[in-house]
Coordinates of C-alpha atoms in Angstrom, one line a residue:
M1 CA 122.3 -44.6 -3.6
C2 CA 123.3 -42.6 -6.7
T3 CA 119.7 -42.8 -8.1
L4 CA 118.5 -41.0 -5.0
R5 CA 120.7 -37.9 -5.5
C6 CA 120.0 -34.8 -7.6
C7 CA 122.6 -32.7 -9.4
I8 CA 124.8 -30.2 -7.6
A9 CA 123.4 -27.3 -9.6
L10 CA 120.0 -27.6 -7.8
L11 CA 121.7 -27.4 -4.4
A12 CA 122.9 -23.8 -5.0
C13 CA 119.4 -22.5 -5.6
V14 CA 118.2 -23.7 -2.2
G15 CA 121.2 -22.5 -0.3
L16 CA 122.5 -25.9 0.8
E17 CA 126.1 -27.0 1.1
V18 CA 127.7 -28.2 -2.1
S19 CA 128.3 -31.7 -0.5
A20 CA 124.6 -32.0 0.2
A21 CA 122.0 -33.8 -1.9
I22 CA 118.2 -33.6 -2.4
I23 CA 116.2 -36.8 -2.1
R24 CA 112.7 -36.4 -3.5
V25 CA 109.6 -38.2 -2.1
P26 CA 108.1 -40.1 -3.9
Q27 CA 110.2 -39.6 -7.0
D28 CA 113.6 -40.9 -5.6
A29 CA 112.2 -42.8 -2.6
P30 CA 108.6 -44.0 -2.2
F31 CA 108.4 -43.2 1.5
I32 CA 109.7 -40.5 3.8
Q33 CA 111.4 -43.0 6.1
L34 CA 113.3 -44.6 3.2
A35 CA 114.5 -41.2 2.1
I36 CA 115.7 -40.3 5.6
D37 CA 117.4 -43.7 5.9
A38 CA 119.3 -43.1 2.7
A39 CA 120.2 -39.5 3.5
Q40 CA 123.6 -38.5 4.7
V41 CA 124.8 -35.5 6.7
H42 CA 123.4 -32.2 5.4
D43 CA 121.0 -33.8 2.9
T44 CA 117.5 -32.6 2.2
V45 CA 114.4 -34.8 2.0
L46 CA 112.0 -32.9 -0.3
L47 CA 108.3 -33.9 -0.2
D48 CA 106.2 -33.3 -3.3
T49 CA 102.7 -32.1 -3.4
G50 CA 100.3 -34.6 -1.8
R51 CA 99.3 -36.4 1.4
F52 CA 101.9 -38.4 3.3
V53 CA 100.7 -40.9 6.0
E54 CA 103.8 -42.0 7.9
S55 CA 105.4 -42.1 11.4
V56 CA 109.1 -41.8 11.0
E57 CA 112.4 -41.7 13.0
A58 CA 115.0 -39.1 12.0
P59 CA 118.6 -39.7 13.3
A60 CA 121.1 -36.9 14.1
R61 CA 122.4 -36.1 10.6
D62 CA 121.8 -32.4 10.2
L63 CA 118.8 -33.1 7.9
T64 CA 116.4 -30.8 6.2
I65 CA 112.9 -32.1 5.7
A66 CA 110.8 -29.8 3.5
G67 CA 107.9 -29.4 1.2
R68 CA 107.9 -27.6 -2.2
F69 CA 107.7 -24.3 -0.4
L70 CA 111.4 -24.5 0.2
L71 CA 112.0 -24.0 -3.6
S72 CA 109.0 -21.9 -4.5
G73 CA 108.5 -19.6 -1.6
D74 CA 104.7 -19.8 -2.4
T75 CA 102.7 -20.2 0.8
T76 CA 100.0 -22.1 -1.0
D77 CA 102.4 -24.9 -1.3
I78 CA 102.4 -25.4 2.5
G79 CA 98.8 -26.5 2.5
N80 CA 99.3 -28.7 -0.5
C81 CA 102.0 -30.8 1.3
T82 CA 100.2 -32.6 4.2
W83 CA 101.8 -35.0 6.6
V84 CA 99.6 -37.2 8.7
G85 CA 100.8 -39.6 11.4
V86 CA 100.0 -43.3 10.7
N87 CA 97.0 -45.0 12.4
N88 CA 98.0 -48.4 13.8
G89 CA 94.4 -49.4 14.6
D90 CA 94.6 -48.2 18.2
D91 CA 95.6 -44.6 18.0
T92 CA 97.3 -42.2 15.6
L93 CA 101.0 -41.8 16.0
R94 CA 103.1 -38.7 15.6
C95 CA 104.6 -37.8 12.3
L96 CA 108.2 -37.4 13.3
H97 CA 110.5 -38.3 16.1
S98 CA 114.0 -36.9 15.9
D99 CA 116.5 -38.3 18.3
G100 CA 120.0 -36.8 18.8
T101 CA 121.4 -39.9 20.5
N102 CA 121.6 -41.7 17.2
G103 CA 124.0 -39.9 14.9
N104 CA 126.8 -37.3 15.0
A105 CA 125.1 -34.1 13.7
P106 CA 122.2 -33.3 16.1
F107 CA 120.3 -30.9 14.0
V108 CA 117.0 -31.1 12.0
R109 CA 115.3 -28.4 9.9
I110 CA 111.7 -28.7 8.9
V111 CA 110.2 -26.3 6.3
G112 CA 106.9 -25.7 4.5
I113 CA 104.8 -28.7 5.7
R114 CA 101.3 -29.0 7.0
F115 CA 101.0 -31.4 9.9
A116 CA 97.3 -32.5 10.2
N117 CA 95.3 -34.8 12.4
S118 CA 98.4 -36.3 13.9
G119 CA 98.6 -37.3 17.5
T120 CA 99.7 -39.8 20.1
Y121 CA 98.6 -41.4 23.4
A122 CA 97.2 -39.8 26.5
T123 CA 100.5 -40.5 28.3
D124 CA 102.8 -39.6 25.5
E125 CA 104.1 -36.2 24.2
G126 CA 104.5 -34.4 20.9
G127 CA 101.4 -35.0 18.7
A128 CA 103.1 -34.1 15.4
I129 CA 106.8 -33.8 16.3
R130 CA 109.0 -34.9 19.2
I131 CA 112.6 -33.6 19.5
F132 CA 115.0 -35.3 21.8
Q133 CA 118.6 -34.2 22.4
Q134 CA 118.5 -32.3 19.1
N135 CA 118.6 -28.8 17.9
A136 CA 115.7 -28.1 15.6
T137 CA 114.5 -25.2 13.3
I138 CA 110.9 -25.3 12.1
E139 CA 109.8 -22.7 9.6
H140 CA 106.6 -21.9 7.6
C141 CA 104.7 -25.0 8.9
H142 CA 101.1 -25.4 9.8
F143 CA 100.1 -27.6 12.7
D144 CA 96.4 -28.3 12.2
S145 CA 94.3 -30.5 14.6
C146 CA 97.3 -32.2 16.2
Y147 CA 97.0 -33.7 19.7
A148 CA 98.8 -35.5 22.5
G149 CA 98.7 -36.2 26.2
F150 CA 101.4 -33.5 26.6
G151 CA 102.3 -31.1 23.8
G152 CA 99.6 -31.5 21.2
A153 CA 101.8 -30.2 18.4
L154 CA 105.3 -30.4 19.7
A155 CA 107.5 -31.8 22.5
V156 CA 111.2 -30.8 23.0
R157 CA 113.3 -32.5 25.6
Q158 CA 117.0 -31.6 26.2
G159 CA 117.2 -29.6 22.9
Q160 CA 116.9 -26.2 21.3
L161 CA 114.0 -25.3 19.2
T162 CA 113.6 -22.3 16.9
M163 CA 110.2 -21.7 15.2
R164 CA 109.4 -19.0 12.7
H165 CA 106.3 -18.2 10.7
C166 CA 104.4 -21.2 11.8
R167 CA 100.7 -21.5 12.6
F168 CA 98.9 -23.6 15.2
S169 CA 95.2 -24.1 14.8
H170 CA 92.8 -26.5 16.7
C171 CA 95.7 -28.3 18.4
G172 CA 94.7 -30.1 21.5
Q173 CA 95.8 -31.6 24.8
I174 CA 94.6 -34.7 26.5
Q175 CA 96.3 -33.7 29.7
L176 CA 98.6 -30.6 29.4
A177 CA 99.8 -28.2 26.7
S178 CA 98.1 -28.0 23.3
V179 CA 101.1 -26.5 21.5
L180 CA 104.4 -27.3 23.2
R181 CA 105.8 -29.3 26.1
L182 CA 109.4 -28.0 26.7
R183 CA 111.6 -29.9 29.2
A184 CA 115.2 -29.1 30.0
G185 CA 115.6 -27.1 26.8
T186 CA 115.1 -23.7 25.1
A187 CA 112.5 -22.6 22.6
L188 CA 112.2 -19.4 20.5
I189 CA 108.7 -18.9 18.9
D190 CA 108.9 -16.1 16.4
S191 CA 106.3 -14.6 14.1
C192 CA 103.8 -17.4 14.7
I193 CA 100.0 -17.5 14.9
I194 CA 98.4 -19.6 17.7
E195 CA 94.6 -19.9 17.5
S196 CA 91.6 -22.0 18.3
D197 CA 93.0 -24.5 20.8
T198 CA 91.2 -27.6 21.9
A199 CA 90.9 -29.3 25.3
Y200 CA 89.3 -32.7 25.8
S201 CA 86.4 -33.3 28.2
G202 CA 88.5 -35.3 30.7
I203 CA 90.5 -32.1 31.6
F204 CA 89.3 -30.5 34.8
D205 CA 92.1 -27.9 35.0
S206 CA 92.7 -24.9 32.9
P207 CA 93.7 -25.8 29.3
L208 CA 97.1 -24.4 28.4
L209 CA 99.3 -23.8 25.4
F210 CA 102.9 -24.1 26.7
W211 CA 104.2 -26.3 29.5
V212 CA 107.7 -25.2 30.5
Q213 CA 109.9 -27.4 32.8
R214 CA 113.5 -26.4 33.7
S215 CA 113.6 -24.5 30.4
K216 CA 113.6 -21.1 28.7
L217 CA 110.7 -20.0 26.5
I218 CA 110.8 -16.9 24.3
V219 CA 107.7 -15.9 22.2
R220 CA 108.2 -12.9 19.9
N221 CA 106.2 -11.1 17.3
S222 CA 103.3 -13.6 17.5
I223 CA 99.5 -13.6 17.7
F224 CA 97.3 -15.3 20.2
R225 CA 93.6 -15.4 19.3
D226 CA 90.4 -17.4 19.9
L227 CA 91.9 -19.4 22.7
G228 CA 90.5 -20.7 26.0
Y229 CA 87.0 -21.5 24.8
S230 CA 86.3 -25.1 25.7
H231 CA 84.2 -27.2 28.1
Y232 CA 86.4 -25.7 31.0
E233 CA 84.3 -22.6 31.7
W234 CA 87.0 -20.5 33.4
G235 CA 89.2 -20.0 30.3
G236 CA 92.7 -21.0 29.4
T237 CA 96.3 -20.5 30.3
F238 CA 99.1 -19.5 27.9
V239 CA 102.1 -20.7 29.9
Y240 CA 102.5 -23.1 32.8
G241 CA 105.9 -23.2 34.4
S242 CA 107.1 -25.8 36.8
K243 CA 110.4 -27.0 38.3
P244 CA 112.8 -24.0 38.1
P245 CA 114.8 -22.5 36.7
D246 CA 112.1 -21.6 34.2
S247 CA 112.4 -18.4 32.2
V248 CA 109.6 -17.0 30.1
E249 CA 109.6 -13.9 27.8
I250 CA 106.7 -12.7 25.7
V251 CA 107.8 -9.8 23.5
N252 CA 106.0 -7.7 20.9
C253 CA 103.0 -10.1 20.8
E254 CA 99.3 -9.5 20.3
A255 CA 96.5 -11.3 22.1
Y256 CA 92.8 -10.7 21.4
D257 CA 89.5 -12.5 21.5
N258 CA 90.7 -15.0 24.1
H259 CA 89.1 -16.2 27.3
I260 CA 92.0 -16.3 29.8
E261 CA 91.9 -17.7 33.3
V262 CA 95.5 -16.7 34.0
M263 CA 98.0 -16.0 31.2
I264 CA 101.1 -17.2 33.1
A265 CA 100.8 -19.8 35.9
D266 CA 103.4 -21.4 38.0
G267 CA 102.9 -24.7 39.9
G268 CA 104.6 -25.9 43.0
Q269 CA 107.9 -24.0 42.4
P270 CA 108.4 -20.6 40.7
I271 CA 109.2 -19.4 37.3
K272 CA 112.5 -17.7 37.9
Y273 CA 112.2 -14.9 35.3
L274 CA 109.1 -13.5 33.6
R275 CA 109.1 -10.6 31.1
L276 CA 106.2 -9.1 29.2
D277 CA 107.5 -6.4 26.9
S278 CA 105.9 -4.2 24.2
C279 CA 102.8 -6.5 23.8
H280 CA 99.2 -5.5 23.0
F281 CA 96.5 -7.4 24.9
H282 CA 92.9 -6.3 24.0
D283 CA 89.3 -7.5 23.8
N284 CA 89.8 -10.5 26.0
I285 CA 87.7 -12.1 28.8
L286 CA 89.8 -12.4 31.9
T287 CA 88.8 -14.6 34.8
Q288 CA 91.6 -14.0 37.3
S289 CA 94.7 -12.0 36.2
L290 CA 97.3 -12.2 33.5
Y291 CA 99.8 -13.0 36.2
G292 CA 99.1 -13.8 39.8
Q293 CA 102.2 -13.8 42.0
G294 CA 102.1 -16.0 45.1
S295 CA 104.0 -15.1 48.3
F296 CA 106.0 -18.4 48.6
D297 CA 106.2 -19.4 44.9
S298 CA 106.8 -16.0 43.5
L299 CA 109.4 -15.6 40.8
T300 CA 112.8 -14.0 41.2
E301 CA 112.3 -11.2 38.6
F302 CA 109.1 -9.9 37.0
Q303 CA 109.1 -7.2 34.3
A304 CA 106.1 -5.8 32.5
V305 CA 107.3 -2.9 30.4
G306 CA 105.8 -1.0 27.5
N307 CA 102.6 -3.0 27.0
V308 CA 99.1 -1.9 26.1
F309 CA 96.2 -3.6 28.1
E310 CA 92.7 -2.5 26.9
R311 CA 89.1 -3.6 26.7
F312 CA 89.1 -6.5 29.0
E313 CA 85.9 -7.9 30.6
P314 CA 85.8 -10.1 33.6
Y315 CA 84.2 -13.6 33.5
F316 CA 80.9 -12.9 35.3
R317 CA 81.4 -15.6 37.9
A318 CA 84.8 -14.5 39.0
L319 CA 85.1 -10.7 38.5
M320 CA 88.9 -10.8 37.9
H321 CA 91.7 -9.5 40.1
G322 CA 93.2 -7.2 37.5
V323 CA 95.9 -7.3 34.9
F324 CA 98.4 -8.3 37.7
A325 CA 97.9 -9.7 41.1
L326 CA 101.3 -9.1 42.8
D327 CA 102.2 -10.5 46.2
T328 CA 105.7 -9.1 46.4
S329 CA 106.6 -10.3 49.9
S330 CA 109.7 -12.3 49.0
D331 CA 113.1 -11.1 47.9
H332 CA 112.9 -10.4 44.2
T333 CA 112.6 -7.7 41.6
T334 CA 109.3 -6.4 40.2
R335 CA 109.2 -3.7 37.5
V336 CA 105.8 -2.6 36.0
K337 CA 106.6 0.5 33.9
H338 CA 105.4 2.5 31.0
N339 CA 102.2 0.4 30.4
L340 CA 98.9 1.8 29.1
I341 CA 95.8 0.3 30.9
Q342 CA 92.6 1.6 29.5
E343 CA 88.9 0.8 29.0
I344 CA 89.1 -2.3 31.2
Q345 CA 85.8 -3.3 32.9
G346 CA 87.4 -4.8 36.0
G347 CA 85.6 -6.9 38.5
H348 CA 87.6 -6.2 41.7
T349 CA 90.3 -4.2 40.0
S350 CA 91.5 -3.3 36.5
F351 CA 95.2 -2.6 37.0
G352 CA 95.7 -5.1 39.8
T353 CA 96.5 -5.7 43.4
I354 CA 99.8 -5.1 45.1
Y355 CA 100.7 -6.6 48.4
G356 CA 104.1 -7.0 50.1
D357 CA 106.7 -5.6 52.3
N358 CA 109.9 -3.6 51.6
S359 CA 112.3 -6.5 51.4
D360 CA 112.4 -6.5 47.6
T361 CA 113.0 -4.2 44.7
R362 CA 109.7 -3.0 43.4
E363 CA 108.9 -0.3 40.9
V364 CA 105.4 0.5 39.6
A365 CA 106.0 3.7 37.7
G366 CA 105.2 5.6 34.5
N367 CA 102.0 3.7 33.9
Y368 CA 98.9 5.3 32.4
I369 CA 95.7 4.0 34.0
V370 CA 92.8 5.8 32.2
Q371 CA 89.1 5.4 31.5
N372 CA 88.7 2.1 33.3
G373 CA 85.4 1.0 35.0
L374 CA 83.8 -1.5 37.2
Y375 CA 81.9 -4.6 36.1
S376 CA 79.6 -4.7 39.1
G377 CA 78.5 -2.8 42.1
S378 CA 80.4 -5.0 44.5
A379 CA 81.8 -3.4 47.6
P380 CA 84.4 -2.0 47.8
F381 CA 84.4 -0.2 44.5
S382 CA 88.1 -1.0 44.4
G383 CA 88.7 0.3 40.9
Q384 CA 92.3 0.3 39.6
I385 CA 94.8 -0.6 42.3
Q386 CA 93.8 -2.4 45.4
G387 CA 95.5 -3.7 48.4
I388 CA 98.6 -1.6 48.5
H389 CA 100.1 -3.0 51.6
G390 CA 103.6 -2.0 52.4
P391 CA 105.1 -0.6 49.2
G392 CA 107.4 2.2 50.2
P393 CA 107.1 5.8 49.2
D394 CA 109.4 5.5 46.2
E395 CA 107.7 2.4 44.6
V396 CA 104.3 3.4 43.2
K397 CA 105.1 6.8 41.6
H398 CA 104.9 8.9 38.4
N399 CA 101.8 7.0 37.3
V400 CA 98.8 8.8 35.6
F401 CA 95.3 8.0 36.8
M402 CA 92.5 9.7 34.9
G403 CA 88.8 9.2 34.2
N404 CA 88.5 5.9 36.2
V405 CA 85.4 4.7 37.9
G406 CA 85.7 3.6 41.6
Y407 CA 88.8 4.1 43.6
A408 CA 91.9 4.8 41.7
A409 CA 93.8 3.4 44.6
Y410 CA 92.4 1.5 47.6
Q411 CA 94.3 0.2 50.6
G412 CA 92.2 -2.8 51.0
G413 CA 92.1 -3.3 54.7
G414 CA 94.8 -4.3 57.2
Q415 CA 97.0 -2.0 59.3
V416 CA 100.0 -1.6 57.1
Q417 CA 100.6 1.8 55.7
G418 CA 100.6 2.2 51.9
Y419 CA 102.1 4.9 49.7
V420 CA 101.0 6.3 46.3
Q421 CA 102.9 9.5 46.3
N422 CA 104.1 11.6 43.3
N423 CA 101.3 10.3 40.9
F424 CA 99.1 12.5 38.7
W425 CA 95.4 12.0 39.5
G426 CA 93.8 13.8 36.6
H427 CA 93.8 17.3 38.0
E428 CA 96.2 19.7 39.7
S429 CA 94.0 19.8 42.8
G430 CA 94.9 16.2 43.4
P431 CA 92.8 13.1 44.1
Y432 CA 89.4 13.3 45.6
D433 CA 89.4 12.0 49.2
S434 CA 86.3 12.6 51.3
V435 CA 88.3 13.4 54.4
R436 CA 91.8 14.7 53.5
N437 CA 91.1 16.3 50.1
P438 CA 87.4 16.8 49.7
F439 CA 87.9 19.5 47.0
G440 CA 90.2 17.4 44.9
Q441 CA 88.8 17.0 41.3
G442 CA 91.0 14.1 40.3
D443 CA 90.3 10.4 40.6
T444 CA 89.4 9.0 44.0
V445 CA 91.9 7.7 46.6
S446 CA 90.8 6.1 49.8
Y447 CA 91.7 4.3 53.0
R448 CA 95.1 4.7 54.7
L449 CA 97.0 5.7 51.6
V450 CA 99.6 8.5 51.7
Y451 CA 99.2 10.3 48.4
E452 CA 100.8 13.6 49.2
P453 CA 102.7 15.0 47.4
W454 CA 101.0 14.5 44.0
E455 CA 102.0 15.7 40.6
E456 CA 100.4 19.0 39.7
D457 CA 101.5 19.6 36.1
T458 CA 98.4 20.0 34.1
S459 CA 99.7 22.0 31.1
F460 CA 98.0 19.7 28.8
F461 CA 94.5 19.8 30.5
S462 CA 91.8 22.3 30.8
A463 CA 90.5 22.5 34.4
A464 CA 87.1 21.2 35.1
P465 CA 84.7 24.1 35.8
E466 CA 83.1 22.5 38.8
P467 CA 84.4 20.1 41.4
R468 CA 83.9 16.4 40.7
E469 CA 83.3 16.9 37.0
P470 CA 85.5 14.6 34.9
V471 CA 88.4 16.1 33.1
E472 CA 88.4 15.4 29.4
I473 CA 91.3 13.1 28.5
P474 CA 93.2 14.0 25.3
A475 CA 94.1 11.3 22.9
T476 CA 97.8 12.1 23.3
F477 CA 99.8 14.0 25.8
I478 CA 103.2 14.3 27.4
G479 CA 103.2 12.7 30.8
N480 CA 106.7 13.4 32.1
A481 CA 110.1 14.8 31.2
Y482 CA 113.1 13.9 33.3
P483 CA 115.5 14.9 34.6
N484 CA 114.3 18.4 34.5
P485 CA 116.4 20.6 34.8
F486 CA 118.9 18.6 32.8
N487 CA 122.5 19.2 31.6
S488 CA 123.0 16.6 28.9
T489 CA 119.9 14.6 27.8
V490 CA 116.2 14.8 28.7
T491 CA 113.8 11.9 28.4
I492 CA 110.3 12.8 27.2
E493 CA 107.6 10.3 28.0
F494 CA 104.2 10.5 26.3
V495 CA 101.2 8.3 25.7
L496 CA 98.9 7.8 22.7
L497 CA 95.4 6.4 23.4
H498 CA 95.2 5.2 19.8
D499 CA 97.4 4.9 16.7
M500 CA 98.1 8.3 15.0
E501 CA 100.5 10.5 13.2
I502 CA 102.4 12.7 15.7
T503 CA 105.2 15.2 15.7
L504 CA 107.5 15.9 18.7
D505 CA 109.3 19.3 18.3
I506 CA 111.6 21.4 20.5
F507 CA 111.0 25.2 20.6
D508 CA 113.0 28.0 22.3
L509 CA 111.6 30.9 24.2
T510 CA 111.1 32.9 21.0
G511 CA 108.9 30.2 19.5
R512 CA 111.5 29.1 17.0
R513 CA 111.6 25.3 16.4
V514 CA 115.1 24.2 17.1
E515 CA 114.7 20.4 16.4
T516 CA 112.2 17.8 15.5
V517 CA 112.7 14.8 17.7
F518 CA 110.2 12.6 15.9
S519 CA 107.7 12.8 13.1
G520 CA 105.6 9.9 11.8
R521 CA 103.0 7.3 12.8
M522 CA 103.1 5.6 16.1
N523 CA 101.1 2.9 17.7
K524 CA 99.0 3.5 20.9
G525 CA 100.8 3.1 24.1
V526 CA 103.6 4.7 26.2
H527 CA 106.5 6.0 24.2
I528 CA 109.9 7.5 25.3
R529 CA 112.1 9.7 23.2
D530 CA 115.4 11.5 24.3
W531 CA 116.5 14.9 23.3
Q532 CA 120.1 15.9 23.5
P533 CA 120.8 19.5 22.6
K534 CA 123.6 20.0 20.1
S535 CA 124.7 23.6 19.8
Q536 CA 121.8 25.1 21.9
A537 CA 122.6 27.5 24.7
S538 CA 121.5 27.0 28.2
G539 CA 118.0 28.2 29.0
I540 CA 114.3 27.4 28.8
Y541 CA 112.9 25.2 26.0
F542 CA 109.5 23.7 25.2
A543 CA 108.7 20.2 24.0
R544 CA 105.5 20.1 22.0
L545 CA 103.7 16.9 21.1
A546 CA 101.2 17.5 18.2
G547 CA 98.8 14.9 17.0
E548 CA 95.8 14.6 14.8
K549 CA 92.8 17.1 15.0
R550 CA 95.1 19.8 16.4
I551 CA 95.8 17.8 19.6
S552 CA 98.9 19.2 21.3
S553 CA 100.7 19.0 24.6
T554 CA 103.6 21.1 25.8
V555 CA 106.1 20.7 28.6
K556 CA 108.7 23.2 29.8
L557 CA 112.4 22.1 29.8
L558 CA 115.2 23.8 31.6
Y559 CA 118.6 23.1 30.0
M560 CA 121.6 23.9 32.2
K561 CA 125.1 23.1 30.8

């Protein structure tokens, strides 16, 4: 055993406990399994440069299994340390199975290894790694061309998984989930790249990335690209949830160049909580909708806040239902707020459909739906929001509709009254309606929708010279300021249609600048900043948003102590 241990001095440089040891493969042990068998609690198994062909079992000993990247921090060392599952003549087996039932320290850490061409049977799970009743951290690893029946790269059951700075490329599924199968556990995927998934020809359902069962999945700061292109023509699915309570959060992620059938799908029974927050979805083909909410299997709480959805095209055989297809008939909470939806060539809709009654808490507010079109000439020209059945007068409000083709809001048939009050339609004259408001110069509203009153504040627009001429949409503008009047703090909401340098200043009636709320570069999307007067007296102030090319927008504020 002593010949397998390195000196204490080396331990300090890798941040391990003083009692731990490093066992090198192949220097100290010829095989990974022999090193793991010899390791004690808190030890590290360190793989040298090379190709390792093994299928191993790791007991619960709080082990670290790492490549040379752990010591060097050089990312090229990740590709130079490749682990391949062994081929037993029938099929390739996974690289690592870590089982928490065997041992007294249920934790494993895996760092800086490339798992390649590893997989298991059509009825098995975890093509490269399977975690059972263990807590695992996987960092700076590359999963390349791994496959399994369920969870082509990973499977976690009754455990907790944290992944950071990993990459998944060409991972595949024989039945479900090319990246991860998560059962009765939790997983955090942070700062990862997921690209170029693979589905096998025997699959007749939508290929998917994550299969979540009775679990919580959080994906943050990650990139999804080149996904959903396979023999299955309708596209792929990012997350499939089944058997509640499932919870899914996708935060600050980017998704582009994908063919998506539905991004989030639930089967049989609902995902209980779904959150899309501060994400950027662009240049995707969308077959149905990012999330389609069923009336009986709808989730308990749905939030889509602060996202940018742009440049989507429908699959020509399906024409897509919009970014969201919400059937909000059951008792739950729906919040769709502060999203930017632009340049989407929708089939039936671009923003989405909204059905339901008033038995739930529903808020579709502060969204900017601009410059969207229609893919085809199908009737009706439903445009941006379709099928608004039943939402109450305080639920679809303070949204901005401008420059859209087709109906900005369409009731969609049926006898239930719909409400789209207190929205801005692109012009102070309100939306165009051939019967009730034929001189409106804003976007078109039609069919049994109550849209009065509408927002009339057009301080940041120049009026169109003739009716029905489109209003030019500025690249940045203030959309709302609330409460106004205010006695303590006012919230200023504005939108950027592309990334730019901006300045948000506060001026008094004399034109003197009293405070700069923000100055710097911002990404496109909806932004919110608060202003709380310090020593200013009560009175009228102006918030001015200035961007590039002398673009500016001003809103009047009334401060009353």
